[in-house]
Every structure is written in C-alpha cells, then in structure tokens.
C-alpha cells in the first residue's frame, strides 16, 4: 500500500491510496480459493472448476470486488496512520483503478478531528463541595433495610393506615346512577400508592375489617373516560382484609440477618464508610465537572457536526440498553413520554456537545503536556476492566482496542493534570443546601474517567452518559400501573 496524495480542506481530508498489482492478485487468489467451493460450472464437479474457466464464464472480474473489499480496511487504515489524521466518520470511497496489471487505486474522503487551540487550563479557581454524612443519613439507610426485611402480616386489631394493603369491594355512582366499570370485588390496593383517583385511598384509612362506608371523590378533568371527566362520584366500599408490615427489631440479631456483621454498631459503621466514600466520589465528580466547564471556555475549534451526531447516537444506544433492563424498548418509552425520535435525540444535544468539547480539550492538554499511556498504565486498566466484569484479561484485549484505551488513559491523566494545577478551596455543604435528589452536576462523571472503549464494549459505567436531569422523565410503564378493577371507569388513575 502507498499513500499517493493527501488534500485537506477544513475538516475534510481526501486520501489517494494505491495497492500494488501483486497485492491485488494475491487477494484475488484468496477470494477464488474461498468461493470456488460453492461455484458450479457445467462439466465440472461442484467446486472443482479451474479459475480460468470460471473467469471465462463469469467475467475476469468475478473475484475482484471481494478482493477490493478485503484489501480496503488494511490499506485505508495504513493510509490514515501515514497521513496522521483521525477520522470521525466513515469515508466516502471512489474506486479510480482496479486492474490486475495496474493494481488498485482509490480515493477516500473523510471527516477528521478538527484543529484545536486551548488556553487557560491551569490555575483555574474552583470549589470542592464536601457533603458530610450525618447520623440521620445512616438512620434512614438502616430504616430502609428494616422496610425491605419487613414481614407481611394480617391485621385484625386496628384500623387500616397508610402503607397497608387492603382488600375491598366497591361500586361507584355518578349522579346517583351506577356507571359501567365502576364495580369490583376482592380488589387489592396499597394505601398511599396513589393509584386511585383523588382522595380515595385516604378515605379508607381509619376503617376496620367489615366496615361498609362511602368514599366521595371527583374524577380529574383529564380522566380518560369522557363521560366521567370532572364529575363528582360516590363509591360504596366494604373493607374485607388488612395486611400490614411488621418491622424487625433494631438489634444485633437484625444486623446478623441482613449483613455479614455481628452487631448493629458494625453495620452502622459500614454504612457510614460506604456513604462517606460515595460522598467523596460525588465531591470529586462535581469538582471535575466544574473544572471542565472552565477548561472548555478556552477551547477554539471548528467541530464537525458529525461528532455531535455520533456522540448522540452513543447516548441513545446507552439509554436503550439501560431501559431494556426494565423491560422497555425505545419505541415504548417514546410512546409513554409522548415524544418522537427527533425530539428525543435533541434532548441529548447540549450534553453531547459538552462531552465532545471536553474530550477534544483533554486530548489537547495531553498533547501539550506530553502525557503518555505507558504499558503499565494500559495493563492496569485492562486488569481493572477484567476484574469488574469477571472475565480474563485476554478476553478484554479482544474487544478493547489498545489504541483507544491508550487515548482514554491520556485523557484521564489530562483531567488529573487540570485538577492538580487548579486552585481548589473546600466548602462544606450545609444540610439545607443538600437537594432531595442528586443534582445533574453530581450525577455525571468527567469525560475522561471511563474509557470510551470500555463504555461501548464492556458496559462500564461511562462518564459521558446522559445525565438523569437531561433525560425526559419516564412515565409509569404498563407493568407498574395498577390494573383496572373491571373496565377503565374504575376509581383508579
């Protein structure tokens, strides 16, 4: 293979690549040996016809197209390396010459990474927010463990309360008339689940087994049954059964039952340690994101749109993979959220752009600071991936390209460089400052922290995945909704 010429216009590079006649003839011979077994020629047993006979019958170029396809990947890859460019999309290929005497000559036109200029990535001033772990956090975690290990018991000595599962009969009336689908017997509902309309569930609370009573509610204006929208309704209800949750005693026996620890104190100590580690990780991720926000302000580059599109594709695929674990596919998700695919993809746009800019900036820092991925670095990362997925290192090498892994390691070193050369002050978050849910900045990780190769090949937890706050909220799936008692006009939502 030889690279005859390279022409670059903006982010587009045109490569003219030649493959020698000898290489083309050898590739054609390999194709013949591979395909001849399946070719039938009159007068010869299947697979036994000589090559010259087959070429006379089907044309001299009968094996040439497959030979060109076989030669292309290696020839193109070597040309790209020789030209010193980094393609970000598939190349458009034009065959200029293909002849057993002259060889193969083709032109590949491809979009490449842009030239990048970067300034102001050292001495950045930033705050590291420390998130303290409070005793109340540990208490809450222990309480959740109690809830998960609660026993379901039949209750006979008290009225129904929030959290109980009750079994009821009900019949609904609007304007004094029973309506179709508003009646059920032996229906089970968990009080407080908000699966029934208005205050239906709250009005069951306080009643005991055997009670017959009325529940008065109003159907919502957006109710699916047109004839019931906004209408007041009365339901006659009979309570047949109450099942409650009995929490285990909070003692050393509880710790033994739910963990590998012998005492409650040891269990609480482990919870505290894990939460402190998670809090430190969160603080570091927030700091890194804050630093990278400043770094990309100093980035100058004419970024090809295809880089944003490719990153969006990766984010959509990752989203599909994660919701598949919940028994959904993307079509179902779009249906539930009322979005079309274009709008869904656009919801990732801002994050995709930030991640592309972040990666370009980190690669430029690695170049300017001469940061390298040593063989020791690469082996350590391969081992980490192998251990996390419980596979052999040799298996990891098969699906994680060494070149991509090295680039990811250099990007990780680049963000470490930025952090080590930043002016960082610490600030302890006050309890009132802590959000109920982790903010987007804390949920996402630096674009350097998980190799792209690991993300795509091993399902590693990727730093460049869409932030929860950036994604449209999923509605309840069909599996999570309570089934209607009879038909859709029941008091359920």
CSV table of C-alpha atoms in Angstrom, one decimal:
chain,number,residue,atom,x,y,z
A,1,UNK,CA,0.0,0.0,0.0
A,2,UNK,CA,1.1,3.5,-0.7
A,3,UNK,CA,-0.4,6.9,0.1
A,4,UNK,CA,-0.1,8.8,-3.1
A,5,UNK,CA,-1.5,12.2,-2.0
A,6,UNK,CA,-3.3,13.9,0.8
A,7,UNK,CA,-5.5,17.0,0.4
A,8,UNK,CA,-7.1,18.7,3.4
A,9,UNK,CA,-9.9,21.3,3.3
A,10,UNK,CA,-11.1,22.3,6.7
A,11,UNK,CA,-12.1,19.1,8.5
A,12,UNK,CA,-12.3,17.1,5.3
A,13,UNK,CA,-9.3,15.0,4.1
A,14,UNK,CA,-9.0,13.4,0.7
A,15,UNK,CA,-6.6,10.5,0.5
A,16,UNK,CA,-5.5,8.8,-2.7
A,17,UNK,CA,-4.4,5.3,-1.9
A,18,UNK,CA,-2.7,2.7,-4.1
A,19,UNK,CA,-2.4,-1.1,-3.7
A,20,UNK,CA,0.2,-2.8,-5.8
A,21,UNK,CA,-0.8,-5.3,-8.6
A,22,UNK,CA,0.9,-8.1,-6.6
A,23,UNK,CA,-1.2,-7.4,-3.5
A,24,UNK,CA,-4.4,-7.3,-5.7
A,25,UNK,CA,-3.5,-10.5,-7.4
A,26,UNK,CA,-2.8,-12.3,-4.1
A,27,UNK,CA,-6.1,-11.0,-2.7
A,28,UNK,CA,-8.0,-12.2,-5.8
A,29,UNK,CA,-6.4,-15.6,-5.5
A,30,UNK,CA,-7.6,-15.9,-1.9
A,31,UNK,CA,-11.1,-14.9,-2.8
A,32,UNK,CA,-11.1,-17.6,-5.5
A,33,UNK,CA,-9.9,-20.3,-3.0
A,34,UNK,CA,-12.7,-19.2,-0.6
A,35,UNK,CA,-15.5,-19.0,-3.1
A,36,UNK,CA,-14.7,-21.7,-5.7
A,37,UNK,CA,-16.2,-24.4,-3.5
A,38,UNK,CA,-19.6,-23.1,-4.0
A,39,UNK,CA,-19.4,-22.4,-7.7
A,40,UNK,CA,-21.0,-24.8,-10.2
A,41,UNK,CA,-19.7,-24.9,-13.8
A,42,UNK,CA,-21.1,-27.4,-16.4
A,43,UNK,CA,-18.8,-30.2,-17.0
A,44,UNK,CA,-17.1,-30.0,-13.6
A,45,UNK,CA,-17.9,-31.3,-10.2
A,46,UNK,CA,-19.1,-28.5,-7.8
A,47,UNK,CA,-16.1,-26.6,-6.5
A,48,UNK,CA,-13.6,-28.3,-8.9
A,49,UNK,CA,-13.7,-25.9,-11.9
A,50,UNK,CA,-10.3,-24.1,-12.6
A,51,UNK,CA,-10.1,-20.4,-12.0
A,52,UNK,CA,-9.6,-19.6,-15.7
A,53,UNK,CA,-12.7,-21.5,-16.6
A,54,UNK,CA,-14.8,-19.6,-14.0
A,55,UNK,CA,-13.4,-16.2,-15.1
A,56,UNK,CA,-14.2,-17.0,-18.8
A,57,UNK,CA,-17.7,-17.9,-17.8
A,58,UNK,CA,-18.5,-15.1,-15.4
A,59,UNK,CA,-16.0,-12.5,-16.4
A,60,UNK,CA,-12.4,-11.7,-15.4
A,61,UNK,CA,-13.5,-9.5,-12.5
A,62,UNK,CA,-15.7,-12.1,-10.9
A,63,UNK,CA,-13.5,-12.2,-7.8
A,64,UNK,CA,-12.2,-8.7,-8.0
A,65,UNK,CA,-14.9,-6.9,-6.0
A,66,UNK,CA,-14.5,-9.2,-3.0
A,67,UNK,CA,-10.7,-8.8,-3.3
A,68,UNK,CA,-11.1,-5.0,-3.1
A,69,UNK,CA,-13.3,-5.3,-0.1
A,70,UNK,CA,-10.7,-7.5,1.6
A,71,UNK,CA,-7.9,-5.1,0.8
A,72,UNK,CA,-9.7,-1.9,1.8
A,73,UNK,CA,-9.6,-1.9,5.6
A,74,UNK,CA,-5.9,-2.5,5.9
A,75,UNK,CA,-5.0,-0.1,3.1
A,76,UNK,CA,-7.2,2.6,4.4
A,77,UNK,CA,-6.0,2.2,8.0
A,78,UNK,CA,-2.4,2.4,7.0
A,79,UNK,CA,-3.0,5.5,4.9
A,80,UNK,CA,-4.8,7.2,7.8
A,81,UNK,CA,-1.9,6.4,10.1
A,82,UNK,CA,0.6,7.7,7.5
A,83,UNK,CA,-1.3,10.9,6.9
A,84,UNK,CA,-1.6,11.5,10.7
A,85,UNK,CA,-5.3,12.2,10.7
A,86,UNK,CA,-8.1,11.0,13.0
A,87,UNK,CA,-11.3,10.2,11.1
A,88,UNK,CA,-14.6,10.8,13.0
A,89,UNK,CA,-16.9,9.3,10.4
A,90,UNK,CA,-17.0,6.6,7.7
A,91,UNK,CA,-15.1,7.5,4.5
A,92,UNK,CA,-16.7,8.1,1.1
A,93,UNK,CA,-14.8,5.8,-1.3
A,94,UNK,CA,-14.3,6.2,-5.0
A,95,UNK,CA,-12.5,3.4,-7.0
A,96,UNK,CA,-10.2,5.1,-9.5
A,97,UNK,CA,-8.5,2.0,-10.9
A,98,UNK,CA,-8.8,-1.8,-10.3
A,99,UNK,CA,-6.8,-3.9,-12.7
A,100,UNK,CA,-4.7,-7.0,-12.2
A,101,UNK,CA,-1.9,-5.3,-14.1
A,102,UNK,CA,-2.1,-1.8,-12.6
A,103,UNK,CA,-3.4,-2.7,-9.2
A,104,UNK,CA,-6.0,-0.9,-7.1
A,105,UNK,CA,-6.2,2.9,-6.7
A,106,UNK,CA,-9.0,4.5,-4.7
A,107,UNK,CA,-9.9,7.9,-3.2
A,108,UNK,CA,-11.2,8.1,0.4
A,109,UNK,CA,-12.8,11.3,1.5
A,110,UNK,CA,-13.4,11.5,5.3
A,111,UNK,CA,-14.2,14.0,8.0
A,112,UNK,CA,-11.4,14.2,10.6
A,113,UNK,CA,-11.0,15.7,14.1
A,114,UNK,CA,-10.6,19.5,14.0
A,115,UNK,CA,-7.5,21.5,14.8
A,116,UNK,CA,-7.8,22.6,18.4
A,117,UNK,CA,-6.5,25.6,20.3
A,118,UNK,CA,-6.7,25.7,24.1
A,119,UNK,CA,-5.8,28.2,26.7
A,120,UNK,CA,-6.4,28.8,30.4
A,121,UNK,CA,-6.4,25.3,31.6
A,122,UNK,CA,-4.1,25.8,34.5
A,123,UNK,CA,-4.6,27.8,37.7
A,124,UNK,CA,-8.4,27.5,37.5
A,125,UNK,CA,-10.2,28.6,40.7
A,126,UNK,CA,-12.8,26.1,41.9
A,127,UNK,CA,-14.7,25.0,45.0
A,128,UNK,CA,-14.8,21.4,46.1
A,129,UNK,CA,-18.1,20.9,48.0
A,130,UNK,CA,-17.8,18.5,50.8
A,131,UNK,CA,-21.0,16.5,51.5
A,132,UNK,CA,-21.0,15.4,55.2
A,133,UNK,CA,-22.6,12.1,56.2
A,134,UNK,CA,-25.0,12.7,59.0
A,135,UNK,CA,-26.3,10.3,61.7
A,136,UNK,CA,-29.7,10.9,60.2
A,137,UNK,CA,-28.4,9.6,56.8
A,138,UNK,CA,-27.3,6.4,58.5
A,139,UNK,CA,-30.6,6.2,60.4
A,140,UNK,CA,-32.5,6.5,57.2
A,141,UNK,CA,-30.5,3.8,55.5
A,142,UNK,CA,-31.0,1.4,58.4
A,143,UNK,CA,-34.7,2.1,58.3
A,144,UNK,CA,-34.8,1.3,54.6
A,145,UNK,CA,-33.2,-2.0,55.4
A,146,UNK,CA,-35.8,-2.7,58.0
A,147,UNK,CA,-38.6,-1.8,55.5
A,148,UNK,CA,-37.0,-4.2,52.9
A,149,UNK,CA,-37.0,-7.0,55.5
A,150,UNK,CA,-40.4,-6.4,57.0
A,151,UNK,CA,-42.9,-9.3,57.3
A,152,UNK,CA,-46.4,-9.1,55.8
A,153,UNK,CA,-48.9,-9.9,58.5
A,154,UNK,CA,-52.7,-10.0,58.6
A,155,UNK,CA,-54.1,-7.2,60.8
A,156,UNK,CA,-57.3,-7.7,62.8
A,157,UNK,CA,-56.8,-5.5,65.9
A,158,UNK,CA,-56.6,-2.0,64.3
A,159,UNK,CA,-58.0,0.2,61.5
A,160,UNK,CA,-56.3,0.5,58.1
A,161,UNK,CA,-53.5,3.0,57.8
A,162,UNK,CA,-51.1,4.4,55.2
A,163,UNK,CA,-48.9,1.7,53.8
A,164,UNK,CA,-51.3,-1.2,54.5
A,165,UNK,CA,-52.5,-3.4,51.7
A,166,UNK,CA,-56.3,-3.8,51.9
A,167,UNK,CA,-58.8,-5.9,50.0
A,168,UNK,CA,-62.1,-4.1,49.2
A,169,UNK,CA,-65.3,-4.4,47.3
A,170,UNK,CA,-66.5,-1.1,45.7
A,171,UNK,CA,-69.3,0.2,43.5
A,172,UNK,CA,-69.3,3.7,42.0
A,173,UNK,CA,-72.1,6.1,41.3
A,174,UNK,CA,-72.3,9.4,39.5
A,175,UNK,CA,-75.5,11.5,40.0
A,176,UNK,CA,-77.0,8.5,41.9
A,177,UNK,CA,-76.5,6.2,39.0
A,178,UNK,CA,-74.1,3.3,38.9
A,179,UNK,CA,-71.7,3.6,36.0
A,180,UNK,CA,-70.2,0.8,33.8
A,181,UNK,CA,-66.8,-0.4,35.0
A,182,UNK,CA,-67.1,1.2,38.4
A,183,UNK,CA,-67.6,-2.0,40.4
A,184,UNK,CA,-65.2,-4.6,41.7
A,185,UNK,CA,-65.0,-7.3,44.3
A,186,UNK,CA,-61.9,-8.5,46.2
A,187,UNK,CA,-59.8,-5.7,44.8
A,188,UNK,CA,-56.4,-5.2,46.5
A,189,UNK,CA,-54.8,-1.8,46.9
A,190,UNK,CA,-51.9,-0.4,48.9
A,191,UNK,CA,-52.9,2.7,50.8
A,192,UNK,CA,-50.7,5.6,49.9
A,193,UNK,CA,-49.7,4.2,46.5
A,194,UNK,CA,-51.8,7.0,44.8
A,195,UNK,CA,-53.0,4.5,42.2
A,196,UNK,CA,-56.7,5.6,42.8
A,197,UNK,CA,-58.1,9.0,41.9
A,198,UNK,CA,-58.4,12.0,44.3
A,199,UNK,CA,-58.5,11.0,48.0
A,200,UNK,CA,-60.0,7.6,47.5
A,201,UNK,CA,-57.2,5.8,49.4
A,202,UNK,CA,-57.0,8.3,52.3
A,203,UNK,CA,-60.7,7.8,52.9
A,204,UNK,CA,-60.2,4.1,53.5
A,205,UNK,CA,-57.7,4.8,56.3
A,206,UNK,CA,-59.2,4.6,59.8
A,207,UNK,CA,-61.7,1.9,58.8
A,208,UNK,CA,-61.7,-1.6,60.2
A,209,UNK,CA,-62.4,-5.0,58.7
A,210,UNK,CA,-66.1,-5.4,58.0
A,211,UNK,CA,-66.8,-1.7,57.7
A,212,UNK,CA,-69.1,-0.6,55.0
A,213,UNK,CA,-68.7,3.1,54.1
A,214,UNK,CA,-68.9,5.7,51.4
A,215,UNK,CA,-66.0,7.4,49.6
A,216,UNK,CA,-66.6,10.7,47.8
A,217,UNK,CA,-64.2,11.8,45.1
A,218,UNK,CA,-64.1,13.8,41.9
A,219,UNK,CA,-62.8,12.4,38.7
A,220,UNK,CA,-60.0,14.6,37.2
A,221,UNK,CA,-60.6,16.8,34.3
A,222,UNK,CA,-58.0,14.8,32.3
A,223,UNK,CA,-59.7,11.5,33.0
A,224,UNK,CA,-59.7,9.1,30.1
A,225,UNK,CA,-63.4,8.3,30.2
A,226,UNK,CA,-65.1,11.3,28.6
A,227,UNK,CA,-68.4,10.9,30.4
A,228,UNK,CA,-66.7,11.0,33.8
A,229,UNK,CA,-64.3,13.9,33.4
A,230,UNK,CA,-64.5,16.4,36.3
A,231,UNK,CA,-67.6,14.6,37.7
A,232,UNK,CA,-68.1,14.1,41.5
A,233,UNK,CA,-68.7,10.4,42.4
A,234,UNK,CA,-69.6,8.3,45.4
A,235,UNK,CA,-68.3,4.8,45.9
A,236,UNK,CA,-69.8,2.3,48.3
A,237,UNK,CA,-66.9,0.4,49.8
A,238,UNK,CA,-66.7,-2.7,52.0
A,239,UNK,CA,-63.3,-3.4,53.7
A,240,UNK,CA,-62.6,-7.2,53.9
A,241,UNK,CA,-58.9,-7.5,54.7
A,242,UNK,CA,-56.0,-5.5,56.0
A,243,UNK,CA,-52.4,-6.6,55.7
A,244,UNK,CA,-49.6,-4.6,57.3
A,245,UNK,CA,-45.8,-4.7,57.5
A,246,UNK,CA,-44.1,-5.8,60.7
A,247,UNK,CA,-40.6,-4.3,61.0
A,248,UNK,CA,-37.9,-6.4,62.6
A,249,UNK,CA,-36.4,-5.2,65.9
A,250,UNK,CA,-33.4,-3.0,65.5
A,251,UNK,CA,-30.7,-5.0,67.4
A,252,UNK,CA,-27.7,-7.2,66.8
A,253,UNK,CA,-29.8,-10.1,65.5
A,254,UNK,CA,-31.2,-7.8,62.8
A,255,UNK,CA,-27.6,-6.9,61.8
A,256,UNK,CA,-26.7,-10.6,61.5
A,257,UNK,CA,-29.8,-11.3,59.4
A,258,UNK,CA,-29.3,-8.6,56.9
A,259,UNK,CA,-25.5,-8.4,56.6
A,260,UNK,CA,-22.2,-10.1,57.3
A,261,UNK,CA,-21.8,-8.1,60.5
A,262,UNK,CA,-22.4,-9.4,64.1
A,263,UNK,CA,-23.5,-6.2,65.7
A,264,UNK,CA,-25.7,-3.2,64.8
A,265,UNK,CA,-22.8,-0.9,65.6
A,266,UNK,CA,-20.6,-2.7,63.0
A,267,UNK,CA,-23.4,-2.5,60.4
A,268,UNK,CA,-23.8,1.3,61.0
A,269,UNK,CA,-20.1,1.7,60.8
A,270,UNK,CA,-20.0,0.0,57.4
A,271,UNK,CA,-23.0,2.1,56.1
A,272,UNK,CA,-21.1,5.3,57.2
A,273,UNK,CA,-17.9,4.2,55.5
A,274,UNK,CA,-19.7,3.4,52.2
A,275,UNK,CA,-21.7,6.7,52.3
A,276,UNK,CA,-18.5,8.7,53.0
A,277,UNK,CA,-16.8,7.0,50.1
A,278,UNK,CA,-19.8,7.8,47.9
A,279,UNK,CA,-19.9,11.4,49.2
A,280,UNK,CA,-16.2,11.9,48.4
A,281,UNK,CA,-16.7,10.4,44.9
A,282,UNK,CA,-19.6,12.8,44.4
A,283,UNK,CA,-17.5,15.8,45.5
A,284,UNK,CA,-14.7,14.8,43.2
A,285,UNK,CA,-17.1,14.4,40.2
A,286,UNK,CA,-18.6,17.8,40.9
A,287,UNK,CA,-15.2,19.4,41.1
A,288,UNK,CA,-14.1,17.8,37.9
A,289,UNK,CA,-17.2,18.9,36.1
A,290,UNK,CA,-16.7,22.4,37.4
A,291,UNK,CA,-13.1,22.4,36.2
A,292,UNK,CA,-14.1,21.1,32.8
A,293,UNK,CA,-16.7,23.8,32.4
A,294,UNK,CA,-13.9,26.3,32.8
A,295,UNK,CA,-11.5,24.4,30.5
A,296,UNK,CA,-13.8,24.2,27.6
A,297,UNK,CA,-14.3,28.0,27.8
A,298,UNK,CA,-10.8,28.3,26.5
A,299,UNK,CA,-11.4,25.8,23.6
A,300,UNK,CA,-11.3,27.1,20.0
A,301,UNK,CA,-12.2,24.5,17.3
A,302,UNK,CA,-14.4,24.2,14.2
A,303,UNK,CA,-16.1,21.0,15.4
A,304,UNK,CA,-17.8,18.8,12.7
A,305,UNK,CA,-21.5,18.3,13.3
A,306,UNK,CA,-20.9,14.5,12.7
A,307,UNK,CA,-19.0,14.4,16.0
A,308,UNK,CA,-22.1,15.6,17.9
A,309,UNK,CA,-24.3,13.2,16.0
A,310,UNK,CA,-22.0,10.3,16.7
A,311,UNK,CA,-22.0,11.1,20.4
A,312,UNK,CA,-25.8,11.5,20.4
A,313,UNK,CA,-26.1,8.0,18.8
A,314,UNK,CA,-23.9,6.5,21.6
A,315,UNK,CA,-26.1,8.2,24.2
A,316,UNK,CA,-29.3,7.0,22.7
A,317,UNK,CA,-27.9,3.4,22.4
A,318,UNK,CA,-26.8,3.5,26.0
A,319,UNK,CA,-30.2,4.8,27.1
A,320,UNK,CA,-31.9,2.0,25.1
A,321,UNK,CA,-29.6,-0.6,26.9
A,322,UNK,CA,-30.5,0.7,30.3
A,323,UNK,CA,-34.3,0.8,29.8
A,324,UNK,CA,-34.2,-2.7,28.4
A,325,UNK,CA,-33.3,-3.9,31.9
A,326,UNK,CA,-36.7,-2.5,32.9
A,327,UNK,CA,-38.5,-4.5,30.2
A,328,UNK,CA,-38.9,-1.5,27.8
A,329,UNK,CA,-37.6,-0.6,24.4
A,330,UNK,CA,-37.2,2.9,22.9
A,331,UNK,CA,-40.4,2.8,21.0
A,332,UNK,CA,-42.4,2.0,24.2
A,333,UNK,CA,-40.5,4.8,26.0
A,334,UNK,CA,-41.3,7.3,23.3
A,335,UNK,CA,-44.9,6.3,23.3
A,336,UNK,CA,-45.2,6.7,27.1
A,337,UNK,CA,-43.5,10.1,27.1
A,338,UNK,CA,-45.3,11.4,24.0
A,339,UNK,CA,-42.0,12.2,22.2
A,340,UNK,CA,-40.9,11.4,18.7
A,341,UNK,CA,-37.4,10.2,18.0
A,342,UNK,CA,-36.1,13.6,16.7
A,343,UNK,CA,-37.2,15.4,19.8
A,344,UNK,CA,-35.7,12.7,22.0
A,345,UNK,CA,-32.4,12.9,20.2
A,346,UNK,CA,-32.4,16.7,20.6
A,347,UNK,CA,-32.8,16.3,24.3
A,348,UNK,CA,-29.3,15.0,24.4
A,349,UNK,CA,-27.9,17.8,22.2
A,350,UNK,CA,-26.4,20.1,24.9
A,351,UNK,CA,-24.8,17.2,26.8
A,352,UNK,CA,-23.4,15.6,23.6
A,353,UNK,CA,-21.8,18.9,22.6
A,354,UNK,CA,-20.3,19.4,26.1
A,355,UNK,CA,-18.8,15.9,26.1
A,356,UNK,CA,-17.3,16.3,22.6
A,357,UNK,CA,-15.7,19.6,23.6
A,358,UNK,CA,-14.5,18.1,26.8
A,359,UNK,CA,-12.8,15.2,25.0
A,360,UNK,CA,-11.2,17.4,22.5
A,361,UNK,CA,-9.9,19.7,25.3
A,362,UNK,CA,-8.5,16.8,27.3
A,363,UNK,CA,-6.8,15.4,24.2
A,364,UNK,CA,-5.2,18.8,23.5
A,365,UNK,CA,-4.0,19.0,27.1
A,366,UNK,CA,-2.4,15.5,26.8
A,367,UNK,CA,-0.6,16.7,23.7
A,368,UNK,CA,0.6,20.0,25.1
A,369,UNK,CA,1.8,18.5,28.4
A,370,UNK,CA,3.2,15.4,26.7
A,371,UNK,CA,1.1,13.0,28.8
A,372,UNK,CA,1.5,9.3,27.7
A,373,UNK,CA,-0.1,6.0,28.4
A,374,UNK,CA,2.6,3.6,29.5
A,375,UNK,CA,2.4,-0.2,29.0
A,376,UNK,CA,2.0,-0.4,32.8
A,377,UNK,CA,-1.0,2.0,32.6
A,378,UNK,CA,-2.6,0.0,29.9
A,379,UNK,CA,-2.1,-3.3,31.7
A,380,UNK,CA,-3.5,-1.9,34.9
A,381,UNK,CA,-6.6,-0.6,33.1
A,382,UNK,CA,-7.2,-3.9,31.3
A,383,UNK,CA,-6.9,-5.7,34.7
A,384,UNK,CA,-9.4,-3.3,36.2
A,385,UNK,CA,-11.9,-3.9,33.4
A,386,UNK,CA,-11.4,-7.6,33.6
A,387,UNK,CA,-12.0,-7.7,37.4
A,388,UNK,CA,-15.1,-5.5,37.2
A,389,UNK,CA,-16.6,-7.8,34.6
A,390,UNK,CA,-15.2,-11.1,36.0
A,391,UNK,CA,-13.5,-12.1,32.7
A,392,UNK,CA,-10.0,-12.9,31.7
A,393,UNK,CA,-7.7,-10.1,30.7
A,394,UNK,CA,-7.1,-11.7,27.3
A,395,UNK,CA,-10.8,-11.6,26.7
A,396,UNK,CA,-10.8,-7.8,27.5
A,397,UNK,CA,-8.0,-7.3,25.0
A,398,UNK,CA,-10.1,-8.8,22.2
A,399,UNK,CA,-12.9,-6.2,22.5
A,400,UNK,CA,-11.0,-3.1,23.8
A,401,UNK,CA,-8.7,-1.7,21.2
A,402,UNK,CA,-5.3,-0.8,22.7
A,403,UNK,CA,-5.1,2.5,20.7
A,404,UNK,CA,-8.5,3.7,22.1
A,405,UNK,CA,-7.6,2.5,25.6
A,406,UNK,CA,-4.3,4.5,25.5
A,407,UNK,CA,-6.2,7.6,24.3
A,408,UNK,CA,-8.6,7.2,27.2
A,409,UNK,CA,-5.8,6.8,29.7
A,410,UNK,CA,-4.1,10.0,28.4
A,411,UNK,CA,-7.4,11.8,28.7
A,412,UNK,CA,-7.7,10.7,32.4
A,413,UNK,CA,-4.2,11.9,33.0
A,414,UNK,CA,-5.2,15.2,31.4
A,415,UNK,CA,-8.0,15.9,33.8
A,416,UNK,CA,-5.8,14.9,36.7
A,417,UNK,CA,-3.3,17.5,35.5
A,418,UNK,CA,-6.0,20.1,35.4
A,419,UNK,CA,-7.1,19.3,38.9
A,420,UNK,CA,-3.6,19.2,40.3
A,421,UNK,CA,-2.9,22.6,38.8
A,422,UNK,CA,-6.1,24.2,39.9
A,423,UNK,CA,-6.6,26.5,42.9
A,424,UNK,CA,-9.2,24.5,44.9
A,425,UNK,CA,-10.9,25.5,48.1
A,426,UNK,CA,-13.2,23.3,50.1
A,427,UNK,CA,-16.6,24.2,51.3
A,428,UNK,CA,-18.8,22.0,53.5
A,429,UNK,CA,-22.4,21.8,52.2
A,430,UNK,CA,-25.0,22.7,54.9
A,431,UNK,CA,-27.9,20.3,55.4
A,432,UNK,CA,-30.4,22.9,54.0
A,433,UNK,CA,-28.2,23.1,50.8
A,434,UNK,CA,-28.4,19.4,50.1
A,435,UNK,CA,-31.0,18.7,47.4
A,436,UNK,CA,-33.5,15.9,47.8
A,437,UNK,CA,-32.1,14.3,44.7
A,438,UNK,CA,-28.5,14.5,43.5
A,439,UNK,CA,-28.1,17.3,41.0
A,440,UNK,CA,-27.1,16.8,37.4
A,441,UNK,CA,-23.5,18.0,38.1
A,442,UNK,CA,-23.0,15.4,40.8
A,443,UNK,CA,-24.6,12.6,38.8
A,444,UNK,CA,-22.4,12.9,35.8
A,445,UNK,CA,-18.7,12.0,35.6
A,446,UNK,CA,-15.8,13.5,33.8
A,447,UNK,CA,-15.5,12.6,30.2
A,448,UNK,CA,-12.0,11.2,31.0
A,449,UNK,CA,-12.9,8.9,33.8
A,450,UNK,CA,-14.2,6.0,31.9
A,451,UNK,CA,-12.6,4.9,28.6
A,452,UNK,CA,-14.9,5.1,25.6
A,453,UNK,CA,-13.7,1.6,24.7
A,454,UNK,CA,-14.9,0.3,28.0
A,455,UNK,CA,-18.2,2.1,27.6
A,456,UNK,CA,-19.0,0.6,24.3
A,457,UNK,CA,-17.5,-2.8,24.7
A,458,UNK,CA,-17.9,-3.8,28.4
A,459,UNK,CA,-20.8,-1.7,29.6
A,460,UNK,CA,-18.5,0.1,32.0
A,461,UNK,CA,-20.2,3.0,33.8
A,462,UNK,CA,-19.5,5.7,31.4
A,463,UNK,CA,-18.5,9.2,32.3
A,464,UNK,CA,-20.1,10.6,29.2
A,465,UNK,CA,-23.5,9.1,29.6
A,466,UNK,CA,-26.6,11.3,29.7
A,467,UNK,CA,-27.3,13.0,33.0
A,468,UNK,CA,-30.5,12.0,34.7
A,469,UNK,CA,-31.6,15.6,34.7
A,470,UNK,CA,-31.1,15.8,30.9
A,471,UNK,CA,-33.4,12.9,30.1
A,472,UNK,CA,-37.2,13.2,29.8
A,473,UNK,CA,-38.8,11.6,32.8
A,474,UNK,CA,-40.3,8.2,32.1
A,475,UNK,CA,-44.0,7.7,32.8
A,476,UNK,CA,-45.2,4.6,34.6
A,477,UNK,CA,-44.9,1.6,32.5
A,478,UNK,CA,-47.8,-0.7,31.9
A,479,UNK,CA,-46.2,-3.1,34.4
A,480,UNK,CA,-46.1,-0.5,37.1
A,481,UNK,CA,-49.6,0.7,36.8
A,482,UNK,CA,-52.4,-0.9,38.8
A,483,UNK,CA,-54.8,-2.9,36.7
A,484,UNK,CA,-58.3,-1.5,36.4
A,485,UNK,CA,-60.9,-3.3,38.6
A,486,UNK,CA,-63.2,-4.1,35.7
A,487,UNK,CA,-63.0,-1.5,33.0
A,488,UNK,CA,-61.3,1.8,32.7
A,489,UNK,CA,-64.0,3.8,34.5
A,490,UNK,CA,-62.9,2.5,37.9
A,491,UNK,CA,-61.6,5.0,40.5
A,492,UNK,CA,-58.0,4.2,39.6
A,493,UNK,CA,-55.9,6.8,37.9
